Amino acid sequence: GAGVSQSPRYKVAKRGQDVALRCDPISGHVSLFWYQQALGQGPEFLTYFQNEAQLDKSGLPSDRFFAERPEGSVSTLKIQRTQQEDSAVYLCASSLGGGGGAVQLFFGPGTRLTVL
Amino acid sequence: GDSVTQMEGPVTLSEEAFLTINCTYTATGYPSLFWYVQYPGEGLQLLLKATKADDKGSNKGFEATYRKETTSFHLEKGSVQVSDSAVYFCALSALGGSARQLTFGSGTQLTVLP
């Protein structure tokens, strides 16, 4: 596609529900990142994939958060037993290259999750 | 750990005014530095970048110079337009290890009035 797409754009969940957020990266992009952006804050790194391999998940805040990219393209971020503190915008980004400090990331519009 | 500190907003300017948004960083080694912009309702977009000391990144009239001695990467524009209204994020990417991710500042909201 023309850019990174994410779905749904908005999600409201009751506390304790499980949610799944989808990211479609730019076709052919090797690297995929998930970020969490709380209201009024900058994005914070959650996890990173190179193709289907999850190379870094150091930013996942708890074991309730799980991400996968089984075929090296589409990725899903799953949050189990959602809590109010999980309310945030979840951003997905992709890049053509496989790493390095100066690669350009292309961001999707984000999924705004609200946990009631 | 790595961190980015940005000038707090919001910033409100009149059209054609001069813009400076301050950004300082803390990182081990020699990070790459970035400014990202988020227009209302849109995703983050790369505005400019610099990969080594004294490099100047520039795009759309915006400039920022990588100053290693002051660990800064201030964003400037000589004459802002209403269309520049957005949230601006300073970010760094540290080289080495598994640090491929970006570390962002908290963002600065800019509003330009006609």
GROMACS .gro file of C-alpha atoms in nm:
model
  230
    1GLY     CA    1   0.000   0.000   0.000
    2ALA     CA    2   0.089   0.364  -0.003
    3GLY     CA    3   0.166   0.382   0.366
    4VAL     CA    4   0.142   0.205   0.698
    5SER     CA    5  -0.216   0.129   0.794
    6GLN     CA    6  -0.356   0.034   1.131
    7SER     CA    7  -0.691  -0.101   1.240
    8PRO     CA    8  -0.908  -0.030   1.415
    9ARG     CA    9  -0.844   0.344   1.442
   10TYR     CA   10  -1.037   0.359   1.766
   11LYS     CA   11  -1.107   0.086   2.020
   12VAL     CA   12  -1.302   0.106   2.343
   13ALA     CA   13  -1.265  -0.188   2.579
   14LYS     CA   14  -1.399  -0.269   2.919
   15ARG     CA   15  -1.139  -0.338   3.185
   16GLY     CA   16  -1.042  -0.704   3.170
   17GLN     CA   17  -1.120  -0.754   2.802
   18ASP     CA   18  -0.862  -0.871   2.551
   19VAL     CA   19  -0.787  -0.656   2.244
   20ALA     CA   20  -0.599  -0.711   1.919
   21LEU     CA   21  -0.453  -0.426   1.717
   22ARG     CA   22  -0.345  -0.477   1.359
   23CYS     CA   23  -0.065  -0.317   1.159
   24ASP     CA   24  -0.012  -0.343   0.783
   25PRO     CA   25   0.337  -0.213   0.704
   26ILE     CA   26   0.454  -0.078   0.373
   27SER     CA   27   0.501  -0.370   0.135
   28GLY     CA   28   0.857  -0.499   0.137
   29HIS     CA   29   0.959  -0.328   0.460
   30VAL     CA   30   1.178  -0.555   0.666
   31SER     CA   31   1.153  -0.384   1.002
   32LEU     CA   32   0.841  -0.321   1.207
   33PHE     CA   33   0.810  -0.136   1.536
   34TRP     CA   34   0.532  -0.086   1.790
   35TYR     CA   35   0.518   0.223   2.010
   36GLN     CA   36   0.283   0.337   2.286
   37GLN     CA   37   0.195   0.706   2.310
   38ALA     CA   38   0.022   0.827   2.624
   39LEU     CA   39  -0.175   1.151   2.611
   40GLY     CA   40   0.058   1.450   2.590
   41GLN     CA   41   0.371   1.236   2.574
   42GLY     CA   42   0.611   1.118   2.311
   43PRO     CA   43   0.592   0.764   2.176
   44GLU     CA   44   0.764   0.495   2.379
   45PHE     CA   45   0.916   0.185   2.223
   46LEU     CA   46   0.741  -0.146   2.281
   47THR     CA   47   0.888  -0.404   2.043
   48TYR     CA   48   1.074  -0.457   1.716
   49PHE     CA   49   1.057  -0.719   1.441
   50GLN     CA   50   1.296  -0.792   1.160
   51ASN     CA   51   1.090  -0.995   0.916
   52GLU     CA   52   0.912  -1.252   1.135
   53ALA     CA   53   1.172  -1.249   1.413
   54GLN     CA   54   1.098  -1.046   1.723
   55LEU     CA   55   1.444  -0.911   1.799
   56ASP     CA   56   1.361  -0.676   2.084
   57LYS     CA   57   1.064  -0.680   2.319
   58SER     CA   58   1.226  -0.493   2.601
   59GLY     CA   59   0.963  -0.217   2.597
   60LEU     CA   60   0.659  -0.436   2.652
   61PRO     CA   61   0.527  -0.319   2.990
   62SER     CA   62   0.399  -0.655   3.114
   63ASP     CA   63   0.334  -1.013   3.012
   64ARG     CA   64  -0.019  -0.906   2.919
   65PHE     CA   65   0.128  -0.754   2.604
   66PHE     CA   66   0.214  -0.984   2.316
   67ALA     CA   67   0.310  -0.907   1.956
   68GLU     CA   68   0.354  -1.129   1.655
   69ARG     CA   69   0.441  -1.104   1.287
   70PRO     CA   70   0.416  -1.465   1.171
   71GLU     CA   71   0.474  -1.416   0.799
   72GLY     CA   72   0.701  -1.115   0.817
   73SER     CA   73   0.439  -0.867   0.697
   74VAL     CA   74   0.122  -0.794   0.898
   75SER     CA   75   0.169  -0.763   1.273
   76THR     CA   76  -0.074  -0.789   1.562
   77LEU     CA   77  -0.032  -0.641   1.907
   78LYS     CA   78  -0.247  -0.820   2.162
   79ILE     CA   79  -0.324  -0.691   2.508
   80GLN     CA   80  -0.481  -0.935   2.750
   81ARG     CA   81  -0.695  -0.838   3.050
   82THR     CA   82  -0.678  -0.469   2.964
   83GLN     CA   83  -0.629  -0.216   3.244
   84GLN     CA   84  -0.708   0.154   3.249
   85GLU     CA   85  -0.339   0.239   3.234
   86ASP     CA   86  -0.326   0.068   2.893
   87SER     CA   87  -0.529   0.358   2.747
   88ALA     CA   88  -0.304   0.520   2.487
   89VAL     CA   89  -0.243   0.552   2.116
   90TYR     CA   90  -0.057   0.252   1.977
   91LEU     CA   91   0.164   0.339   1.684
   92CYS     CA   92   0.311   0.103   1.430
   93ALA     CA   93   0.609   0.196   1.214
   94SER     CA   94   0.801   0.019   0.942
   95SER     CA   95   1.131   0.070   0.765
   96LEU     CA   96   1.290  -0.074   0.456
   97GLY     CA   97   1.621  -0.166   0.614
   98GLY     CA   98   1.709  -0.416   0.882
   99GLY     CA   99   1.843  -0.184   1.146
  100GLY     CA  100   2.103   0.079   1.210
  101GLY     CA  101   2.073   0.416   1.372
  102ALA     CA  102   1.963   0.637   1.086
  103VAL     CA  103   1.698   0.435   0.906
  104GLN     CA  104   1.379   0.626   0.832
  105LEU     CA  105   1.068   0.499   1.005
  106PHE     CA  106   0.727   0.539   0.842
  107PHE     CA  107   0.450   0.564   1.098
  108GLY     CA  108   0.088   0.462   1.075
  109PRO     CA  109  -0.194   0.683   1.206
  110GLY     CA  110  -0.223   0.482   1.526
  111THR     CA  111  -0.498   0.303   1.716
  112ARG     CA  112  -0.647   0.497   2.005
  113LEU     CA  113  -0.734   0.250   2.282
  114THR     CA  114  -0.960   0.358   2.564
  115VAL     CA  115  -1.011   0.119   2.854
  116LEU     CA  116  -1.314   0.194   3.068
  117GLY     CA  117   1.964   0.535   2.967
  118ASP     CA  118   1.905   0.748   2.661
  119SER     CA  119   1.671   1.043   2.694
  120VAL     CA  120   1.549   1.350   2.507
  121THR     CA  121   1.434   1.672   2.670
  122GLN     CA  122   1.224   1.913   2.470
  123MET     CA  123   1.110   2.266   2.527
  124GLU     CA  124   0.767   2.254   2.683
  125GLY     CA  125   0.474   2.390   2.491
  126PRO     CA  126   0.238   2.493   2.376
  127VAL     CA  127   0.402   2.754   2.155
  128THR     CA  128   0.186   3.012   1.979
  129LEU     CA  129   0.332   3.237   1.711
  130SER     CA  130   0.207   3.477   1.450
  131GLU     CA  131   0.260   3.396   1.085
  132GLU     CA  132   0.611   3.488   0.960
  133ALA     CA  133   0.759   3.481   1.311
  134PHE     CA  134   1.088   3.305   1.389
  135LEU     CA  135   1.062   2.963   1.550
  136THR     CA  136   1.300   2.786   1.787
  137ILE     CA  137   1.214   2.463   1.965
  138ASN     CA  138   1.490   2.350   2.199
  139CYS     CA  139   1.598   1.989   2.225
  140THR     CA  140   1.879   1.837   2.431
  141TYR     CA  141   1.970   1.474   2.467
  142THR     CA  142   2.155   1.225   2.681
  143ALA     CA  143   2.299   0.917   2.514
  144THR     CA  144   2.602   0.694   2.520
  145GLY     CA  145   2.808   0.695   2.206
  146TYR     CA  146   2.710   0.891   1.897
  147PRO     CA  147   2.337   0.886   1.832
  148SER     CA  148   2.155   0.991   1.519
  149LEU     CA  149   1.911   1.276   1.582
  150PHE     CA  150   1.570   1.340   1.430
  151TRP     CA  151   1.279   1.578   1.426
  152TYR     CA  152   0.939   1.425   1.359
  153VAL     CA  153   0.618   1.619   1.299
  154GLN     CA  154   0.261   1.511   1.367
  155TYR     CA  155  -0.005   1.711   1.185
  156PRO     CA  156  -0.361   1.694   1.320
  157GLY     CA  157  -0.518   1.358   1.242
  158GLU     CA  158  -0.206   1.221   1.074
  159GLY     CA  159   0.078   0.987   1.163
  160LEU     CA  160   0.427   1.095   1.262
  161GLN     CA  161   0.640   1.206   0.969
  162LEU     CA  162   1.015   1.249   0.955
  163LEU     CA  163   1.095   1.620   0.917
  164LEU     CA  164   1.474   1.611   0.918
  165LYS     CA  165   1.770   1.420   1.058
  166ALA     CA  166   2.142   1.445   1.129
  167THR     CA  167   2.372   1.150   1.181
  168LYS     CA  168   2.695   1.302   1.310
  169ALA     CA  169   2.831   1.604   1.493
  170ASP     CA  170   2.802   1.938   1.310
  171ASP     CA  171   2.566   1.793   1.050
  172LYS     CA  172   2.276   2.021   0.963
  173GLY     CA  173   1.944   1.864   0.871
  174SER     CA  174   1.700   2.073   0.672
  175ASN     CA  175   1.358   2.034   0.511
  176LYS     CA  176   1.061   2.261   0.428
  177GLY     CA  177   1.249   2.564   0.565
  178PHE     CA  178   1.322   2.396   0.897
  179GLU     CA  179   1.680   2.343   1.013
  180ALA     CA  180   1.857   2.177   1.304
  181THR     CA  181   2.229   2.136   1.372
  182TYR     CA  182   2.376   1.842   1.564
  183ARG     CA  183   2.582   2.004   1.843
  184LYS     CA  184   2.783   1.742   2.028
  185GLU     CA  185   2.948   1.989   2.266
  186THR     CA  186   2.611   2.105   2.398
  187THR     CA  187   2.424   1.777   2.327
  188SER     CA  188   2.158   1.975   2.147
  189PHE     CA  189   1.953   1.961   1.826
  190HIS     CA  190   1.738   2.274   1.829
  191LEU     CA  191   1.476   2.314   1.556
  192GLU     CA  192   1.453   2.652   1.380
  193LYS     CA  193   1.252   2.812   1.104
  194GLY     CA  194   1.289   3.169   0.991
  195SER     CA  195   0.928   3.238   0.897
  196VAL     CA  196   0.650   3.007   1.010
  197GLN     CA  197   0.322   2.955   0.828
  198VAL     CA  198  -0.022   2.857   0.951
  199SER     CA  199   0.031   2.519   0.786
  200ASP     CA  200   0.324   2.452   1.022
  201SER     CA  201   0.082   2.412   1.312
  202ALA     CA  202   0.151   2.064   1.448
  203VAL     CA  203   0.324   1.873   1.726
  204TYR     CA  204   0.701   1.844   1.688
  205PHE     CA  205   0.901   1.560   1.842
  206CYS     CA  206   1.276   1.544   1.885
  207ALA     CA  207   1.416   1.190   1.885
  208LEU     CA  208   1.740   0.997   1.892
  209SER     CA  209   1.853   0.657   1.779
  210ALA     CA  210   2.157   0.520   1.954
  211LEU     CA  211   2.393   0.306   1.756
  212GLY     CA  212   2.506  -0.037   1.861
  213GLY     CA  213   2.349  -0.326   2.046
  214SER     CA  214   1.982  -0.377   1.989
  215ALA     CA  215   1.905  -0.007   2.017
  216ARG     CA  216   1.738   0.026   1.681
  217GLN     CA  217   1.440   0.200   1.829
  218LEU     CA  218   1.385   0.573   1.856
  219THR     CA  219   1.372   0.752   2.190
  220PHE     CA  220   1.136   1.050   2.171
  221GLY     CA  221   1.093   1.370   2.363
  222SER     CA  222   0.751   1.461   2.496
  223GLY     CA  223   0.661   1.681   2.199
  224THR     CA  224   0.599   2.053   2.151
  225GLN     CA  225   0.263   2.177   2.025
  226LEU     CA  226   0.302   2.467   1.781
  227THR     CA  227   0.011   2.687   1.679
  228VAL     CA  228   0.064   2.953   1.413
  229LEU     CA  229  -0.197   3.227   1.393
  230PRO     CA  230  -0.273   3.417   1.070
   0.00000   0.00000   0.00000
